[in-house]
Amino acid sequence: MLDFEEELKRFRPSLEIGNVEDAIGKEDLTDMTDLMVELLNEKKN
Amino acid sequence: MDVGMRNRQIANAYYNVGLAKARERDLTGASDALKKSLRFNKYQTDARNLLGLIYHEVGEVGAALAQWIISLNLQETGNLAEEYLKVLQDAPGYLDMADQAAKKYNQSLHYAHNDNEDLAVLLLMRMVEEVPNFVKAQQLLALLYIHHEDYTKAGRCLFQALRVDRYNPMAQRYMAIAKENTGRAEVEKRKLKNAFSHRQMQDDDIILPPSYKENTGLQSILNILAGLVLGVVVLFFLVTPTIRDSITHKYEEEIRRGLELVNQKSLQIDELNRKMEEASAAQQEAESSLAAMVDNSGGVISQYQRLAQILQAYRTEDMRTAVQVFAETDLAVLNDGVLNDIVAWLQQDMAQNGYQVLEQLGDEAVTRGDMAQAVEYFQKSLQINGENIGVKYKIGLAYKNAGDVDTANEYFGDIIMNHSDSEYAAQAKEQRGF
């Protein structure tokens, strides 16, 4: 049997169109290449 | 091979996986693969655009827009995302509808978290009718139905969700529960078992249709009875309603005709009423005209009577009566053309001789002390001959004697101002106290 409360926690709000701009600003666009470059820079320093 | 190239290769591999899964409508799996692709290479434009398409397909239009806008920022030219965005923007009312759907879903989620499940169900029910591909909304509605143990409705929602996202794990899990509780799981299991339990047919095997049964005597009687019952049922449910409809239609037609007749009669009555009102108005007008004709003081007949009195007075040479009656007569209403010559002669004679008689009558009234009568005679005299300043002065005096000093002063003032060279000007000044 399902645990209703637990199942409900799995649901996330949907992105409303008025909030798209904010969502784009908060989107983490870091990819693996960025991370590696960052690591290399840290190593060099 | 450098690290960048390696990352791009991995990203491309994940993109291919995502594309394959999307083609099989495993949208959740595709979405996961595409996100991994972008984690390795954020410039994998195809992966980002496809991710946007998948979001759009599952009803998450806001998330789709976000991915396509990012895509367009990272690759400004030759990017399919531009076309996707244009299509959405050009569709009238689409973005508004999608935004409303997202808001309703979020509100429903809020209701569900706050023990307002009924409200959440109501809101979601209406919303998924408009946007049936909104997978998250269908799943949430299904969860609420399952919580209310309405497994059939939950199954319908999940069916819709799985049509869009065929292998969605959450929808599949909920569907399994719904099937378990509606007996559907058992039916499917049996079908599956039958499918794998077939044996190879032998040469002497006979295939009987499932509907075939051997008839016995009792069976035949039962069949006949069943046929009779069926006939009665057909008569009751098919023929009777037709007859009833026919009769109803006939009566409705008669009622309609009756109503039309009533309507026509009503129009006729209205027309007759209107004519009666017009006739009544005409009658009133005629009556008022007649009343004006016979009116004692100003009526036309009265004026003819007075004219006759004046002429009679002339014949008996009773000038005083003639002048008195003339002063009360309105000759203007005698305009029918018949007596024009007589009226003209009378007016001319009165202009020459009548005003003196009236003045004389006024003097006599003054002597009697009847100032009102005196003023009346003097006024009539003045009507015939307006240049008689002496009469004006006498009117002033009569008013003064009657105690109406203001009116008297008006007459005296008129003489002083407009007839200053007359013999009465000095007397008028004296009366005013100048």
CSV table of C-alpha atoms in Angstrom, one decimal:
chain,number,residue,atom,x,y,z
A,1,MET,CA,0.0,0.0,0.0
A,2,LEU,CA,1.2,3.5,-0.7
A,3,ASP,CA,2.3,6.0,2.0
A,4,PHE,CA,0.3,9.0,0.7
A,5,GLU,CA,2.4,11.6,2.6
A,6,GLU,CA,5.7,10.1,1.4
A,7,GLU,CA,4.4,9.9,-2.2
A,8,LEU,CA,3.2,13.5,-2.1
A,9,LYS,CA,6.7,14.6,-1.2
A,10,ARG,CA,7.9,13.3,-4.6
A,11,PHE,CA,5.9,15.8,-6.4
A,12,ARG,CA,7.6,19.1,-7.3
A,13,PRO,CA,5.9,22.3,-8.4
A,14,SER,CA,5.7,23.0,-12.1
A,15,LEU,CA,7.6,26.0,-13.5
A,16,GLU,CA,5.2,28.8,-14.3
A,17,ILE,CA,5.9,30.9,-17.3
A,18,GLY,CA,6.2,34.0,-15.3
A,19,ASN,CA,9.1,32.4,-13.4
A,20,VAL,CA,11.0,31.2,-16.4
A,21,GLU,CA,13.4,34.1,-16.3
A,22,ASP,CA,14.3,33.4,-12.7
A,23,ALA,CA,14.7,29.7,-13.4
A,24,ILE,CA,17.1,30.4,-16.2
A,25,GLY,CA,19.2,32.6,-13.9
A,26,LYS,CA,19.3,29.9,-11.3
A,27,GLU,CA,20.1,27.1,-13.8
A,28,ASP,CA,23.4,25.5,-13.1
A,29,LEU,CA,25.1,25.3,-16.5
A,30,THR,CA,28.4,24.0,-15.2
A,31,ASP,CA,29.5,21.0,-17.3
A,32,MET,CA,32.3,18.5,-16.8
A,33,THR,CA,34.7,20.6,-18.9
A,34,ASP,CA,34.1,23.6,-16.6
A,35,LEU,CA,34.8,21.5,-13.5
A,36,MET,CA,38.0,20.1,-15.0
A,37,VAL,CA,39.2,23.5,-16.0
A,38,GLU,CA,38.4,24.7,-12.5
A,39,LEU,CA,40.3,21.8,-10.9
A,40,LEU,CA,43.3,22.4,-13.2
A,41,ASN,CA,43.4,26.0,-12.2
A,42,GLU,CA,43.2,25.1,-8.6
A,43,LYS,CA,46.1,22.7,-9.0
A,44,LYS,CA,48.2,25.3,-10.8
A,45,ASN,CA,47.6,27.8,-8.0
B,1,MET,CA,42.5,12.8,-27.1
B,2,ASP,CA,42.0,15.9,-24.9
B,3,VAL,CA,39.5,16.0,-22.0
B,4,GLY,CA,37.1,18.4,-23.8
B,5,MET,CA,36.8,16.0,-26.7
B,6,ARG,CA,36.2,13.1,-24.4
B,7,ASN,CA,33.5,15.0,-22.6
B,8,ARG,CA,31.8,15.8,-25.9
B,9,GLN,CA,31.9,12.2,-27.0
B,10,ILE,CA,30.3,11.1,-23.7
B,11,ALA,CA,27.7,13.8,-24.1
B,12,ASN,CA,26.9,12.7,-27.6
B,13,ALA,CA,26.6,9.1,-26.4
B,14,TYR,CA,24.1,10.1,-23.8
B,15,TYR,CA,22.2,12.2,-26.3
B,16,ASN,CA,21.9,9.2,-28.6
B,17,VAL,CA,20.6,7.1,-25.7
B,18,GLY,CA,18.1,9.9,-24.9
B,19,LEU,CA,17.0,10.1,-28.5
B,20,ALA,CA,16.4,6.4,-28.7
B,21,LYS,CA,14.4,6.4,-25.5
B,22,ALA,CA,12.4,9.4,-26.6
B,23,ARG,CA,11.5,7.5,-29.8
B,24,GLU,CA,10.2,4.6,-27.7
B,25,ARG,CA,8.2,7.2,-25.6
B,26,ASP,CA,10.3,6.5,-22.6
B,27,LEU,CA,10.3,10.2,-21.8
B,28,THR,CA,11.5,9.9,-18.2
B,29,GLY,CA,14.4,7.7,-19.3
B,30,ALA,CA,15.2,10.1,-22.2
B,31,SER,CA,15.1,13.0,-19.9
B,32,ASP,CA,17.6,11.5,-17.5
B,33,ALA,CA,20.0,10.6,-20.4
B,34,LEU,CA,19.7,14.1,-21.9
B,35,LYS,CA,20.4,15.8,-18.5
B,36,LYS,CA,23.5,13.6,-18.3
B,37,SER,CA,24.5,14.6,-21.8
B,38,LEU,CA,24.3,18.2,-20.8
B,39,ARG,CA,26.2,17.6,-17.6
B,40,PHE,CA,29.1,16.5,-19.8
B,41,ASN,CA,28.7,19.2,-22.5
B,42,LYS,CA,26.4,22.1,-21.9
B,43,TYR,CA,26.8,23.1,-25.6
B,44,GLN,CA,25.1,19.9,-26.8
B,45,THR,CA,22.4,21.9,-28.4
B,46,ASP,CA,20.4,18.9,-29.7
B,47,ALA,CA,20.3,17.4,-26.3
B,48,ARG,CA,19.0,20.6,-24.7
B,49,ASN,CA,16.5,21.1,-27.5
B,50,LEU,CA,15.2,17.5,-27.2
B,51,LEU,CA,15.0,17.9,-23.4
B,52,GLY,CA,12.8,21.0,-24.0
B,53,LEU,CA,10.6,19.0,-26.4
B,54,ILE,CA,10.2,16.3,-23.8
B,55,TYR,CA,9.3,18.9,-21.1
B,56,HIS,CA,6.8,20.3,-23.5
B,57,GLU,CA,5.4,16.9,-24.3
B,58,VAL,CA,4.7,16.1,-20.7
B,59,GLY,CA,3.0,19.4,-20.2
B,60,GLU,CA,5.9,21.3,-18.5
B,61,VAL,CA,5.8,24.2,-20.9
B,62,GLY,CA,7.7,26.6,-18.6
B,63,ALA,CA,10.6,24.2,-18.2
B,64,ALA,CA,10.6,23.7,-22.0
B,65,LEU,CA,10.8,27.4,-22.6
B,66,ALA,CA,13.7,27.7,-20.1
B,67,GLN,CA,15.7,25.0,-22.0
B,68,TRP,CA,15.1,26.5,-25.4
B,69,ILE,CA,16.0,30.0,-24.3
B,70,ILE,CA,19.2,28.7,-22.7
B,71,SER,CA,19.9,26.8,-25.9
B,72,LEU,CA,19.4,29.9,-28.0
B,73,ASN,CA,21.8,31.8,-25.7
B,74,LEU,CA,24.5,29.2,-26.0
B,75,GLN,CA,24.1,28.9,-29.8
B,76,GLU,CA,22.5,31.9,-31.4
B,77,THR,CA,22.4,30.8,-35.0
B,78,GLY,CA,21.2,27.6,-36.8
B,79,ASN,CA,19.3,26.6,-33.7
B,80,LEU,CA,16.0,24.7,-33.8
B,81,ALA,CA,15.1,26.2,-30.4
B,82,GLU,CA,14.3,29.5,-32.2
B,83,GLU,CA,11.7,27.8,-34.3
B,84,TYR,CA,10.2,26.0,-31.3
B,85,LEU,CA,9.9,29.3,-29.4
B,86,LYS,CA,8.3,31.1,-32.4
B,87,VAL,CA,5.7,28.3,-32.8
B,88,LEU,CA,4.7,28.6,-29.1
B,89,GLN,CA,4.6,32.4,-29.2
B,90,ASP,CA,2.6,32.5,-32.4
B,91,ALA,CA,-0.1,30.1,-31.1
B,92,PRO,CA,-2.9,32.4,-29.8
B,93,GLY,CA,-3.6,31.8,-26.1
B,94,TYR,CA,-1.4,28.7,-25.9
B,95,LEU,CA,1.2,30.1,-23.4
B,96,ASP,CA,-1.6,31.6,-21.3
B,97,MET,CA,-3.3,28.3,-21.2
B,98,ALA,CA,-0.1,26.4,-20.3
B,99,ASP,CA,0.7,29.0,-17.6
B,100,GLN,CA,-2.8,28.5,-16.1
B,101,ALA,CA,-2.3,24.7,-16.1
B,102,ALA,CA,1.0,25.1,-14.2
B,103,LYS,CA,-0.6,27.4,-11.7
B,104,LYS,CA,-3.5,25.1,-11.1
B,105,TYR,CA,-1.2,22.1,-10.7
B,106,ASN,CA,0.9,24.0,-8.1
B,107,GLN,CA,-2.3,25.1,-6.3
B,108,SER,CA,-3.6,21.6,-6.3
B,109,LEU,CA,-0.3,20.4,-4.9
B,110,HIS,CA,-0.6,23.0,-2.2
B,111,TYR,CA,-4.1,21.9,-1.4
B,112,ALA,CA,-3.0,18.3,-1.2
B,113,HIS,CA,-0.2,19.1,1.2
B,114,ASN,CA,-2.7,21.0,3.4
B,115,ASP,CA,-5.4,18.3,3.7
B,116,ASN,CA,-7.6,19.9,1.1
B,117,GLU,CA,-7.6,16.9,-1.1
B,118,ASP,CA,-11.2,17.4,-2.4
B,119,LEU,CA,-10.3,20.9,-3.7
B,120,ALA,CA,-7.1,19.5,-5.2
B,121,VAL,CA,-9.1,16.8,-7.0
B,122,LEU,CA,-11.7,19.3,-8.3
B,123,LEU,CA,-9.0,21.6,-9.6
B,124,LEU,CA,-7.0,18.8,-11.2
B,125,MET,CA,-10.0,17.2,-12.8
B,126,ARG,CA,-10.9,20.3,-14.7
B,127,MET,CA,-7.3,21.1,-15.6
B,128,VAL,CA,-6.4,17.6,-17.0
B,129,GLU,CA,-9.5,17.8,-19.2
B,130,GLU,CA,-7.9,20.8,-21.0
B,131,VAL,CA,-4.3,19.5,-20.8
B,132,PRO,CA,-4.5,15.7,-20.8
B,133,ASN,CA,-0.7,15.3,-21.5
B,134,PHE,CA,0.3,17.0,-18.2
B,135,VAL,CA,1.8,13.9,-16.8
B,136,LYS,CA,2.6,15.2,-13.3
B,137,ALA,CA,-0.9,16.4,-12.9
B,138,GLN,CA,-2.4,13.1,-14.0
B,139,GLN,CA,-0.1,11.3,-11.5
B,140,LEU,CA,-1.0,13.6,-8.7
B,141,LEU,CA,-4.7,13.2,-9.5
B,142,ALA,CA,-4.2,9.4,-9.6
B,143,LEU,CA,-2.5,9.4,-6.2
B,144,LEU,CA,-5.4,11.4,-4.7
B,145,TYR,CA,-7.9,8.9,-6.2
B,146,ILE,CA,-5.9,6.0,-4.9
B,147,HIS,CA,-5.8,7.7,-1.5
B,148,HIS,CA,-9.6,7.9,-1.7
B,149,GLU,CA,-9.7,4.2,-2.9
B,150,ASP,CA,-11.2,5.2,-6.2
B,151,TYR,CA,-8.9,2.9,-8.2
B,152,THR,CA,-10.9,3.0,-11.5
B,153,LYS,CA,-10.6,6.8,-11.8
B,154,ALA,CA,-6.9,6.5,-10.8
B,155,GLY,CA,-6.4,4.0,-13.5
B,156,ARG,CA,-7.9,6.3,-16.1
B,157,CYS,CA,-5.5,9.1,-15.1
B,158,LEU,CA,-2.5,6.8,-15.2
B,159,PHE,CA,-3.6,5.4,-18.6
B,160,GLN,CA,-3.4,9.0,-19.9
B,161,ALA,CA,0.0,9.6,-18.2
B,162,LEU,CA,1.4,6.3,-19.6
B,163,ARG,CA,0.2,7.2,-23.1
B,164,VAL,CA,2.5,10.2,-23.0
B,165,ASP,CA,5.4,8.7,-21.0
B,166,ARG,CA,5.2,4.9,-21.6
B,167,TYR,CA,7.7,3.8,-19.0
B,168,ASN,CA,7.2,6.4,-16.3
B,169,PRO,CA,8.2,4.5,-13.1
B,170,MET,CA,5.8,6.4,-10.8
B,171,ALA,CA,2.9,6.0,-13.2
B,172,GLN,CA,3.7,2.3,-13.6
B,173,ARG,CA,3.9,1.8,-9.9
B,174,TYR,CA,0.5,3.6,-9.3
B,175,MET,CA,-1.0,1.7,-12.2
B,176,ALA,CA,0.0,-1.6,-10.6
B,177,ILE,CA,-1.7,-0.7,-7.4
B,178,ALA,CA,-4.8,0.5,-9.3
B,179,LYS,CA,-5.0,-2.8,-11.3
B,180,GLU,CA,-4.4,-4.8,-8.2
B,181,ASN,CA,-7.4,-3.2,-6.5
B,182,THR,CA,-9.8,-3.3,-9.5
B,183,GLY,CA,-9.1,-7.0,-10.3
B,184,ARG,CA,-7.6,-5.9,-13.6
B,185,ALA,CA,-4.2,-7.4,-12.6
B,186,GLU,CA,-5.7,-10.9,-12.2
B,187,VAL,CA,-7.4,-10.7,-15.6
B,188,GLU,CA,-4.2,-9.7,-17.3
B,189,LYS,CA,-2.3,-12.5,-15.5
B,190,ARG,CA,-4.8,-15.0,-16.7
B,191,LYS,CA,-4.6,-13.8,-20.2
B,192,LEU,CA,-0.9,-14.0,-20.1
B,193,LYS,CA,-1.1,-17.5,-18.7
B,194,ASN,CA,-3.4,-18.6,-21.5
B,195,ALA,CA,-1.1,-17.1,-24.0
B,196,PHE,CA,1.7,-19.3,-22.9
B,197,SER,CA,-0.3,-22.5,-22.2
B,198,HIS,CA,-1.3,-23.4,-25.8
B,199,ARG,CA,-0.4,-26.9,-26.9
B,200,GLN,CA,0.2,-28.0,-30.5
B,201,MET,CA,-3.1,-29.1,-32.2
B,202,GLN,CA,-3.6,-32.7,-33.3
B,203,ASP,CA,-5.2,-33.8,-36.6
B,204,ASP,CA,-8.4,-35.0,-34.9
B,205,ASP,CA,-8.9,-31.9,-32.7
B,206,ILE,CA,-12.2,-30.0,-33.4
B,207,ILE,CA,-12.5,-26.3,-32.8
B,208,LEU,CA,-15.9,-25.4,-31.4
B,209,PRO,CA,-16.9,-21.8,-31.4
B,210,PRO,CA,-17.4,-20.6,-27.8
B,211,SER,CA,-21.1,-19.8,-28.5
B,212,TYR,CA,-21.9,-23.3,-29.6
B,213,LYS,CA,-24.2,-25.3,-27.3
B,214,GLU,CA,-26.3,-28.4,-28.0
B,215,ASN,CA,-30.0,-27.7,-27.7
B,216,THR,CA,-32.3,-30.0,-25.7
B,217,GLY,CA,-36.2,-29.9,-25.7
B,218,LEU,CA,-36.3,-27.7,-22.5
B,219,GLN,CA,-33.6,-25.6,-24.0
B,220,SER,CA,-35.8,-25.0,-27.1
B,221,ILE,CA,-38.8,-24.0,-24.9
B,222,LEU,CA,-36.7,-21.7,-22.9
B,223,ASN,CA,-35.3,-20.2,-26.2
B,224,ILE,CA,-38.9,-19.6,-27.5
B,225,LEU,CA,-39.9,-18.0,-24.2
B,226,ALA,CA,-36.8,-15.8,-24.3
B,227,GLY,CA,-37.7,-14.8,-27.8
B,228,LEU,CA,-41.2,-13.8,-26.7
B,229,VAL,CA,-39.9,-11.8,-23.8
B,230,LEU,CA,-37.4,-10.2,-26.1
B,231,GLY,CA,-40.2,-9.3,-28.5
B,232,VAL,CA,-42.2,-7.7,-25.7
B,233,VAL,CA,-39.2,-5.8,-24.6
B,234,VAL,CA,-38.5,-4.6,-28.1
B,235,LEU,CA,-42.2,-3.5,-28.4
B,236,PHE,CA,-42.0,-1.7,-25.1
B,237,PHE,CA,-38.7,0.0,-25.6
B,238,LEU,CA,-38.6,0.6,-29.4
B,239,VAL,CA,-42.1,0.7,-30.8
B,240,THR,CA,-44.0,2.3,-27.9
B,241,PRO,CA,-41.7,5.3,-27.6
B,242,THR,CA,-42.1,5.8,-31.4
B,243,ILE,CA,-45.9,5.8,-31.1
B,244,ARG,CA,-45.7,8.0,-28.1
B,245,ASP,CA,-43.4,10.4,-29.8
B,246,SER,CA,-45.8,10.5,-32.8
B,247,ILE,CA,-48.8,11.3,-30.6
B,248,THR,CA,-46.8,13.9,-28.6
B,249,HIS,CA,-45.7,15.5,-31.9
B,250,LYS,CA,-49.3,15.7,-33.1
B,251,TYR,CA,-50.4,17.4,-29.9
B,252,GLU,CA,-47.5,19.7,-29.9
B,253,GLU,CA,-48.4,20.7,-33.5
B,254,GLU,CA,-52.0,21.4,-32.4
B,255,ILE,CA,-50.8,23.4,-29.5
B,256,ARG,CA,-48.5,25.4,-31.8
B,257,ARG,CA,-51.4,26.1,-34.2
B,258,GLY,CA,-53.6,27.1,-31.2
B,259,LEU,CA,-50.9,29.5,-30.0
B,260,GLU,CA,-50.5,31.0,-33.5
B,261,LEU,CA,-54.3,31.6,-33.6
B,262,VAL,CA,-54.2,33.2,-30.1
B,263,ASN,CA,-51.3,35.3,-31.3
B,264,GLN,CA,-53.2,36.5,-34.4
B,265,LYS,CA,-56.3,37.3,-32.4
B,266,SER,CA,-54.2,39.2,-29.9
B,267,LEU,CA,-52.8,41.3,-32.7
B,268,GLN,CA,-56.3,42.0,-34.0
B,269,ILE,CA,-57.4,43.0,-30.5
B,270,ASP,CA,-54.4,45.3,-30.3
B,271,GLU,CA,-55.3,46.9,-33.6
B,272,LEU,CA,-58.9,47.4,-32.6
B,273,ASN,CA,-57.8,48.9,-29.3
B,274,ARG,CA,-55.5,51.3,-31.2
B,275,LYS,CA,-58.4,52.4,-33.5
B,276,MET,CA,-60.7,52.8,-30.6
B,277,GLU,CA,-58.2,55.0,-28.9
B,278,GLU,CA,-57.8,57.1,-32.0
B,279,ALA,CA,-61.6,57.4,-32.3
B,280,SER,CA,-61.8,58.4,-28.7
B,281,ALA,CA,-59.2,61.1,-29.2
B,282,ALA,CA,-61.0,62.4,-32.2
B,283,GLN,CA,-64.2,62.5,-30.3
B,284,GLN,CA,-62.6,64.4,-27.4
B,285,GLU,CA,-61.1,66.9,-29.9
B,286,ALA,CA,-64.6,67.4,-31.5
B,287,GLU,CA,-66.2,67.9,-28.1
B,288,SER,CA,-63.6,70.5,-27.1
B,289,SER,CA,-64.1,72.3,-30.4
B,290,LEU,CA,-67.8,72.3,-29.9
B,291,ALA,CA,-67.3,73.5,-26.3
B,292,ALA,CA,-65.2,76.3,-27.6
B,293,MET,CA,-67.9,77.3,-30.1
B,294,VAL,CA,-70.6,77.5,-27.5
B,295,ASP,CA,-68.5,78.9,-24.7
B,296,ASN,CA,-70.4,81.7,-23.0
B,297,SER,CA,-67.5,84.2,-22.8
B,298,GLY,CA,-65.1,83.6,-25.6
B,299,GLY,CA,-66.9,81.1,-27.9
B,300,VAL,CA,-67.6,81.9,-31.5
B,301,ILE,CA,-71.4,81.6,-31.0
B,302,SER,CA,-71.3,84.0,-28.1
B,303,GLN,CA,-69.4,86.5,-30.2
B,304,TYR,CA,-72.1,86.2,-32.9
B,305,GLN,CA,-74.7,86.8,-30.3
B,306,ARG,CA,-72.9,90.0,-29.1
B,307,LEU,CA,-72.5,91.2,-32.7
B,308,ALA,CA,-76.3,90.8,-33.1
B,309,GLN,CA,-76.8,92.8,-29.8
B,310,ILE,CA,-74.5,95.5,-31.1
B,311,LEU,CA,-76.4,95.7,-34.4
B,312,GLN,CA,-79.8,95.7,-32.6
B,313,ALA,CA,-78.5,98.6,-30.4
B,314,TYR,CA,-77.4,100.5,-33.5
B,315,ARG,CA,-80.9,100.0,-35.0
B,316,THR,CA,-82.5,101.4,-31.8
B,317,GLU,CA,-79.8,104.1,-31.7
B,318,ASP,CA,-78.8,103.0,-28.3
B,319,MET,CA,-75.1,103.9,-28.7
B,320,ARG,CA,-74.3,103.3,-25.0
B,321,THR,CA,-75.4,99.6,-25.2
B,322,ALA,CA,-73.7,99.2,-28.6
B,323,VAL,CA,-70.4,100.5,-27.2
B,324,GLN,CA,-70.6,98.5,-24.0
B,325,VAL,CA,-71.3,95.3,-25.8
B,326,PHE,CA,-68.6,96.1,-28.4
B,327,ALA,CA,-66.1,96.5,-25.6
B,328,GLU,CA,-66.9,92.9,-24.5
B,329,THR,CA,-66.8,91.4,-28.0
B,330,ASP,CA,-63.8,89.6,-29.4
B,331,LEU,CA,-64.3,90.3,-33.1
B,332,ALA,CA,-61.1,88.4,-33.9
B,333,VAL,CA,-62.8,85.1,-33.6
B,334,LEU,CA,-65.4,86.0,-36.3
B,335,ASN,CA,-63.0,85.3,-39.0
B,336,ASP,CA,-65.1,83.0,-41.2
B,337,GLY,CA,-65.3,85.6,-43.9
B,338,VAL,CA,-69.1,85.9,-43.9
B,339,LEU,CA,-69.3,89.1,-41.9
B,340,ASN,CA,-66.0,90.7,-42.7
B,341,ASP,CA,-67.6,93.9,-44.2
B,342,ILE,CA,-69.9,94.4,-41.2
B,343,VAL,CA,-67.1,93.8,-38.7
B,344,ALA,CA,-64.9,96.3,-40.6
B,345,TRP,CA,-67.6,98.9,-40.6
B,346,LEU,CA,-68.3,98.4,-36.9
B,347,GLN,CA,-64.6,98.8,-36.0
B,348,GLN,CA,-64.3,101.9,-38.0
B,349,ASP,CA,-67.4,103.5,-36.5
B,350,MET,CA,-66.4,102.6,-33.0
B,351,ALA,CA,-62.9,104.1,-33.6
B,352,GLN,CA,-64.6,107.4,-34.6
B,353,ASN,CA,-67.4,107.6,-32.0
B,354,GLY,CA,-67.3,104.7,-29.6
B,355,TYR,CA,-64.4,105.7,-27.4
B,356,GLN,CA,-66.0,108.9,-26.3
B,357,VAL,CA,-69.1,107.0,-25.1
B,358,LEU,CA,-67.0,104.6,-23.1
B,359,GLU,CA,-65.1,107.5,-21.6
B,360,GLN,CA,-68.4,109.0,-20.6
B,361,LEU,CA,-69.5,105.8,-19.1
B,362,GLY,CA,-66.2,105.7,-17.1
B,363,ASP,CA,-66.9,109.3,-15.8
B,364,GLU,CA,-70.3,108.2,-14.7
B,365,ALA,CA,-68.8,105.2,-12.8
B,366,VAL,CA,-66.3,107.6,-11.1
B,367,THR,CA,-69.2,109.7,-10.1
B,368,ARG,CA,-70.9,106.7,-8.6
B,369,GLY,CA,-67.7,105.9,-6.8
B,370,ASP,CA,-67.3,102.5,-8.7
B,371,MET,CA,-63.6,102.8,-9.6
B,372,ALA,CA,-63.2,99.3,-10.8
B,373,GLN,CA,-66.0,99.8,-13.3
B,374,ALA,CA,-64.6,103.2,-14.3
B,375,VAL,CA,-61.2,101.7,-15.0
B,376,GLU,CA,-62.8,98.9,-17.1
B,377,TYR,CA,-64.7,101.5,-19.3
B,378,PHE,CA,-61.6,103.7,-19.6
B,379,GLN,CA,-59.4,100.7,-20.6
B,380,LYS,CA,-62.0,99.8,-23.3
B,381,SER,CA,-62.0,103.3,-24.5
B,382,LEU,CA,-58.3,103.2,-24.7
B,383,GLN,CA,-58.4,100.0,-26.6
B,384,ILE,CA,-60.4,101.8,-29.3
B,385,ASN,CA,-58.3,104.9,-29.3
B,386,GLY,CA,-54.9,104.5,-27.7
B,387,GLU,CA,-53.9,108.1,-28.2
B,388,ASN,CA,-56.5,109.5,-25.8
B,389,ILE,CA,-54.1,110.9,-23.1
B,390,GLY,CA,-57.0,112.2,-21.1
B,391,VAL,CA,-58.4,108.7,-20.6
B,392,LYS,CA,-54.9,107.5,-19.4
B,393,TYR,CA,-54.9,110.2,-16.9
B,394,LYS,CA,-58.4,109.3,-15.8
B,395,ILE,CA,-57.3,105.7,-15.3
B,396,GLY,CA,-54.5,106.9,-13.1
B,397,LEU,CA,-56.8,108.9,-11.1
B,398,ALA,CA,-59.3,106.0,-10.8
B,399,TYR,CA,-56.5,103.8,-9.5
B,400,LYS,CA,-55.3,106.4,-7.1
B,401,ASN,CA,-58.8,106.9,-5.8
B,402,ALA,CA,-59.2,103.1,-5.4
B,403,GLY,CA,-56.0,103.2,-3.3
B,404,ASP,CA,-53.7,101.4,-5.9
B,405,VAL,CA,-51.1,104.2,-5.9
B,406,ASP,CA,-48.4,102.1,-7.6
B,407,THR,CA,-50.5,101.3,-10.7
B,408,ALA,CA,-51.7,104.9,-10.7
B,409,ASN,CA,-48.1,106.1,-10.8
B,410,GLU,CA,-47.4,103.9,-13.7
B,411,TYR,CA,-50.0,105.7,-15.8
B,412,PHE,CA,-48.9,109.1,-14.5
B,413,GLY,CA,-45.3,108.2,-15.3
B,414,ASP,CA,-46.2,107.1,-18.8
B,415,ILE,CA,-47.9,110.5,-19.5
B,416,ILE,CA,-44.9,112.4,-18.0
B,417,MET,CA,-42.3,110.4,-20.0
B,418,ASN,CA,-44.1,109.8,-23.3
B,419,HIS,CA,-46.5,112.6,-23.6
B,420,SER,CA,-44.6,115.5,-21.9
B,421,ASP,CA,-46.0,118.1,-24.2
B,422,SER,CA,-49.7,117.2,-23.5
B,423,GLU,CA,-51.9,119.2,-21.3
B,424,TYR,CA,-52.1,116.3,-18.8
B,425,ALA,CA,-48.3,116.1,-18.2
B,426,ALA,CA,-48.3,118.8,-15.6
B,427,GLN,CA,-51.3,117.3,-13.9
B,428,ALA,CA,-49.6,113.9,-13.9
B,429,LYS,CA,-46.5,115.4,-12.3
B,430,GLU,CA,-48.7,117.0,-9.7
B,431,GLN,CA,-50.3,113.7,-9.0
B,432,ARG,CA,-46.9,112.1,-8.6
B,433,GLY,CA,-45.9,114.9,-6.2
B,434,PHE,CA,-43.1,116.4,-8.4
